[in-house]
Amino acid sequence: MFGWNSGGMMHLLQSQILLRVLAILVAVAILATGDPAPAAERVTIATPSRGLFEFPVVVAMRKGFYRDEGIEVDKIQMQPAIGVKALMSGDVDYLLAWGSALRAAVSGVPIKAVVGFAGRPLHVLIARPEIKSPKDLKGKIIGVDSVAGTVDYLSRVAVRHFGFEPEKDVKIIVTGESPTRLAALRAGAIDATPIDVAFAVKAEDEGFKRLVYLGDLIELPLSGIAVMEQKLLTQRDQVRRVVRAGVRGLRFMKQNRNETVQMLSDYLRITPSQSARAYDASINSFTDDGIISDKGVLLDVQLTKERLKLTKEIPLSQLVDWSLVREIK
């Protein structure tokens, strides 16, 4: 009796295995003859540099939020002015250079910001070790990246905050981008400079002095995504999905400190301690909902008009379109 039952059970198990194999083969055949899964849409996002300002997009890429929207992102680095031209020509789809995009829009180029990430500066005024307090800045040299640029403006905001007058009490000179300015600071060619907070925490570990976080002083937008108006009209669904993924990245940053700090450390090649300090100093500069306040945009417009020597009024509707952000709330 035992031998008969054992043989029967063996036959039954073999039959079940065969049926499972056949089911798998049938499923594979159905998939092979059916419609293939739709390919993800490829889009290109241009960014002026690697930094904290672009981190909502980095988070969205690393966490798969764009893939969830059926989008594959190629993020490429290019100078802001070149990025604007590439956006206009269609060589890139989206642009992370907020200031350059806004200046182009103010001058009449049909570009609009569709989501805002950092509504306040992410810069720290950092100084040489011998500058013990802001009053020691009198008669010293501050380095900026360009004449009448955002960093130049932030330098003047900081100087006035400390009770000094630019040009009269301090000298402001052009010394280049953040790494170049840091090198000039180390060499003693300049005494202070506003730099991205991620660079600033590294400089502090070298002994340099943090004087003020500019995001605490002024509401001046720093980052967001801009598109051509034509794309917004003709590919609105794609733009909506890109915006939604970016907002998810933004919210993840604000709600998940530990994982964000680790990603930031890895992405910017800074220590976990430096990453944590950069996060804690800057997180309140990021918007909660992807919308930059009218006050912030208008201040940026005012500065842009001064740089371009324009006098005509510029309606906000020419520059920003928050309708997609509002749709996805």
PDB file of C-alpha atoms in Angstrom, residues 194-317:
ATOM      1  CA  PRO A 194      28.863  84.189  -1.162  1.00  0.00           C
ATOM      2  CA  ILE A 195      28.883  80.517  -2.170  1.00  0.00           C
ATOM      3  CA  ASP A 196      26.456  77.626  -2.290  1.00  0.00           C
ATOM      4  CA  VAL A 197      25.916  76.241   1.205  1.00  0.00           C
ATOM      5  CA  ALA A 198      27.281  72.820   0.159  1.00  0.00           C
ATOM      6  CA  PHE A 199      30.604  74.479  -0.728  1.00  0.00           C
ATOM      7  CA  ALA A 200      30.392  76.606   2.415  1.00  0.00           C
ATOM      8  CA  VAL A 201      30.243  73.665   4.841  1.00  0.00           C
ATOM      9  CA  LYS A 202      33.404  72.229   3.271  1.00  0.00           C
ATOM     10  CA  ALA A 203      35.085  75.636   3.595  1.00  0.00           C
ATOM     11  CA  GLU A 204      34.072  75.842   7.261  1.00  0.00           C
ATOM     12  CA  ASP A 205      35.826  72.544   7.894  1.00  0.00           C
ATOM     13  CA  GLU A 206      38.965  74.162   6.466  1.00  0.00           C
ATOM     14  CA  GLY A 207      38.693  76.956   9.009  1.00  0.00           C
ATOM     15  CA  PHE A 208      36.800  79.598   7.038  1.00  0.00           C
ATOM     16  CA  LYS A 209      34.144  81.669   8.781  1.00  0.00           C
ATOM     17  CA  ARG A 210      30.395  81.651   8.074  1.00  0.00           C
ATOM     18  CA  LEU A 211      29.096  85.230   8.381  1.00  0.00           C
ATOM     19  CA  VAL A 212      25.470  84.886   7.264  1.00  0.00           C
ATOM     20  CA  TYR A 213      23.110  82.593   5.375  1.00  0.00           C
ATOM     21  CA  LEU A 214      21.590  84.767   2.639  1.00  0.00           C
ATOM     22  CA  GLY A 215      18.340  82.798   2.596  1.00  0.00           C
ATOM     23  CA  ASP A 216      17.610  84.309   6.010  1.00  0.00           C
ATOM     24  CA  LEU A 217      17.904  87.856   4.648  1.00  0.00           C
ATOM     25  CA  ILE A 218      15.977  87.988   1.398  1.00  0.00           C
ATOM     26  CA  GLU A 219      13.248  86.253  -0.595  1.00  0.00           C
ATOM     27  CA  LEU A 220      14.949  85.919  -3.975  1.00  0.00           C
ATOM     28  CA  PRO A 221      14.146  82.811  -6.080  1.00  0.00           C
ATOM     29  CA  LEU A 222      17.034  80.575  -7.052  1.00  0.00           C
ATOM     30  CA  SER A 223      15.799  77.510  -8.876  1.00  0.00           C
ATOM     31  CA  GLY A 224      12.932  75.986 -10.798  1.00  0.00           C
ATOM     32  CA  ILE A 225      12.128  74.432 -14.172  1.00  0.00           C
ATOM     33  CA  ALA A 226      11.362  76.506 -17.269  1.00  0.00           C
ATOM     34  CA  VAL A 227       9.968  75.438 -20.652  1.00  0.00           C
ATOM     35  CA  MET A 228       9.126  77.079 -23.957  1.00  0.00           C
ATOM     36  CA  GLU A 229       5.516  78.277 -24.166  1.00  0.00           C
ATOM     37  CA  GLN A 230       5.003  76.221 -27.323  1.00  0.00           C
ATOM     38  CA  LYS A 231       5.884  73.020 -25.477  1.00  0.00           C
ATOM     39  CA  LEU A 232       3.537  73.971 -22.666  1.00  0.00           C
ATOM     40  CA  LEU A 233       0.761  74.345 -25.240  1.00  0.00           C
ATOM     41  CA  THR A 234       1.452  71.295 -27.393  1.00  0.00           C
ATOM     42  CA  GLN A 235       2.862  68.800 -24.861  1.00  0.00           C
ATOM     43  CA  ARG A 236       1.075  69.864 -21.719  1.00  0.00           C
ATOM     44  CA  ASP A 237       0.590  66.308 -20.471  1.00  0.00           C
ATOM     45  CA  GLN A 238       4.326  65.607 -20.618  1.00  0.00           C
ATOM     46  CA  VAL A 239       5.108  68.889 -18.854  1.00  0.00           C
ATOM     47  CA  ARG A 240       2.536  68.015 -16.188  1.00  0.00           C
ATOM     48  CA  ARG A 241       4.247  64.670 -15.548  1.00  0.00           C
ATOM     49  CA  VAL A 242       7.692  66.281 -15.351  1.00  0.00           C
ATOM     50  CA  VAL A 243       6.332  68.862 -12.908  1.00  0.00           C
ATOM     51  CA  ARG A 244       4.592  66.209 -10.801  1.00  0.00           C
ATOM     52  CA  ALA A 245       7.772  64.127 -10.497  1.00  0.00           C
ATOM     53  CA  GLY A 246       9.769  67.240  -9.545  1.00  0.00           C
ATOM     54  CA  VAL A 247       7.262  68.207  -6.857  1.00  0.00           C
ATOM     55  CA  ARG A 248       7.414  64.659  -5.484  1.00  0.00           C
ATOM     56  CA  GLY A 249      11.193  65.002  -5.319  1.00  0.00           C
ATOM     57  CA  LEU A 250      10.816  68.336  -3.532  1.00  0.00           C
ATOM     58  CA  ARG A 251       8.395  66.929  -0.971  1.00  0.00           C
ATOM     59  CA  PHE A 252      10.533  63.853  -0.418  1.00  0.00           C
ATOM     60  CA  MET A 253      13.477  66.148   0.391  1.00  0.00           C
ATOM     61  CA  LYS A 254      11.486  68.037   2.983  1.00  0.00           C
ATOM     62  CA  GLN A 255       9.879  64.985   4.577  1.00  0.00           C
ATOM     63  CA  ASN A 256      12.775  62.504   4.598  1.00  0.00           C
ATOM     64  CA  ARG A 257      15.819  64.183   6.125  1.00  0.00           C
ATOM     65  CA  ASN A 258      18.016  61.139   6.738  1.00  0.00           C
ATOM     66  CA  GLU A 259      17.734  59.605   3.280  1.00  0.00           C
ATOM     67  CA  THR A 260      18.059  63.017   1.622  1.00  0.00           C
ATOM     68  CA  VAL A 261      21.203  63.792   3.622  1.00  0.00           C
ATOM     69  CA  GLN A 262      22.722  60.497   2.468  1.00  0.00           C
ATOM     70  CA  MET A 263      21.827  61.151  -1.177  1.00  0.00           C
ATOM     71  CA  LEU A 264      23.191  64.694  -0.922  1.00  0.00           C
ATOM     72  CA  SER A 265      26.463  63.429   0.520  1.00  0.00           C
ATOM     73  CA  ASP A 266      26.827  60.932  -2.312  1.00  0.00           C
ATOM     74  CA  TYR A 267      25.821  63.356  -5.078  1.00  0.00           C
ATOM     75  CA  LEU A 268      27.936  66.336  -4.001  1.00  0.00           C
ATOM     76  CA  ARG A 269      30.821  64.196  -2.709  1.00  0.00           C
ATOM     77  CA  ILE A 270      30.780  65.728   0.748  1.00  0.00           C
ATOM     78  CA  THR A 271      30.862  63.998   4.117  1.00  0.00           C
ATOM     79  CA  PRO A 272      27.605  62.968   5.830  1.00  0.00           C
ATOM     80  CA  SER A 273      28.297  65.593   8.509  1.00  0.00           C
ATOM     81  CA  GLN A 274      28.746  68.322   5.883  1.00  0.00           C
ATOM     82  CA  SER A 275      25.648  67.119   4.054  1.00  0.00           C
ATOM     83  CA  ALA A 276      23.564  67.263   7.246  1.00  0.00           C
ATOM     84  CA  ARG A 277      24.708  70.816   7.974  1.00  0.00           C
ATOM     85  CA  ALA A 278      23.991  71.910   4.406  1.00  0.00           C
ATOM     86  CA  TYR A 279      20.531  70.333   4.555  1.00  0.00           C
ATOM     87  CA  ASP A 280      19.630  71.885   7.901  1.00  0.00           C
ATOM     88  CA  ALA A 281      20.816  75.336   6.833  1.00  0.00           C
ATOM     89  CA  SER A 282      19.020  75.361   3.500  1.00  0.00           C
ATOM     90  CA  ILE A 283      15.884  73.232   3.649  1.00  0.00           C
ATOM     91  CA  ASN A 284      13.614  76.158   4.540  1.00  0.00           C
ATOM     92  CA  SER A 285      14.739  77.940   1.370  1.00  0.00           C
ATOM     93  CA  PHE A 286      12.872  75.313  -0.663  1.00  0.00           C
ATOM     94  CA  THR A 287       9.193  75.794  -1.429  1.00  0.00           C
ATOM     95  CA  ASP A 288       6.580  73.522   0.090  1.00  0.00           C
ATOM     96  CA  ASP A 289       4.416  73.236  -3.017  1.00  0.00           C
ATOM     97  CA  GLY A 290       6.514  74.128  -6.073  1.00  0.00           C
ATOM     98  CA  ILE A 291       5.267  77.715  -6.277  1.00  0.00           C
ATOM     99  CA  ILE A 292       7.482  80.794  -5.903  1.00  0.00           C
ATOM    100  CA  SER A 293       5.705  83.723  -4.231  1.00  0.00           C
ATOM    101  CA  ASP A 294       4.739  86.767  -6.305  1.00  0.00           C
ATOM    102  CA  LYS A 295       6.929  88.840  -3.992  1.00  0.00           C
ATOM    103  CA  GLY A 296       9.982  86.746  -4.828  1.00  0.00           C
ATOM    104  CA  VAL A 297       9.337  86.750  -8.580  1.00  0.00           C
ATOM    105  CA  LEU A 298       8.706  90.514  -8.603  1.00  0.00           C
ATOM    106  CA  LEU A 299      11.979  91.187  -6.804  1.00  0.00           C
ATOM    107  CA  ASP A 300      13.796  89.092  -9.396  1.00  0.00           C
ATOM    108  CA  VAL A 301      11.985  90.977 -12.174  1.00  0.00           C
ATOM    109  CA  GLN A 302      13.010  94.307 -10.646  1.00  0.00           C
ATOM    110  CA  LEU A 303      16.655  93.253 -10.545  1.00  0.00           C
ATOM    111  CA  THR A 304      16.480  91.910 -14.093  1.00  0.00           C
ATOM    112  CA  LYS A 305      14.968  95.132 -15.405  1.00  0.00           C
ATOM    113  CA  GLU A 306      17.766  97.090 -13.740  1.00  0.00           C
ATOM    114  CA  ARG A 307      20.410  94.853 -15.340  1.00  0.00           C
ATOM    115  CA  LEU A 308      18.776  95.099 -18.777  1.00  0.00           C
ATOM    116  CA  LYS A 309      17.913  98.799 -18.341  1.00  0.00           C
ATOM    117  CA  LEU A 310      14.219  98.183 -19.025  1.00  0.00           C
ATOM    118  CA  THR A 311      11.407 100.431 -17.809  1.00  0.00           C
ATOM    119  CA  LYS A 312       8.226  98.787 -19.111  1.00  0.00           C
ATOM    120  CA  GLU A 313       5.993  96.793 -16.783  1.00  0.00           C
ATOM    121  CA  ILE A 314       6.295  93.007 -17.082  1.00  0.00           C
ATOM    122  CA  PRO A 315       3.176  90.978 -16.139  1.00  0.00           C
ATOM    123  CA  LEU A 316       3.837  87.856 -14.072  1.00  0.00           C
ATOM    124  CA  SER A 317       1.810  85.843 -16.594  1.00  0.00           C
TER     125      SER A 317
END
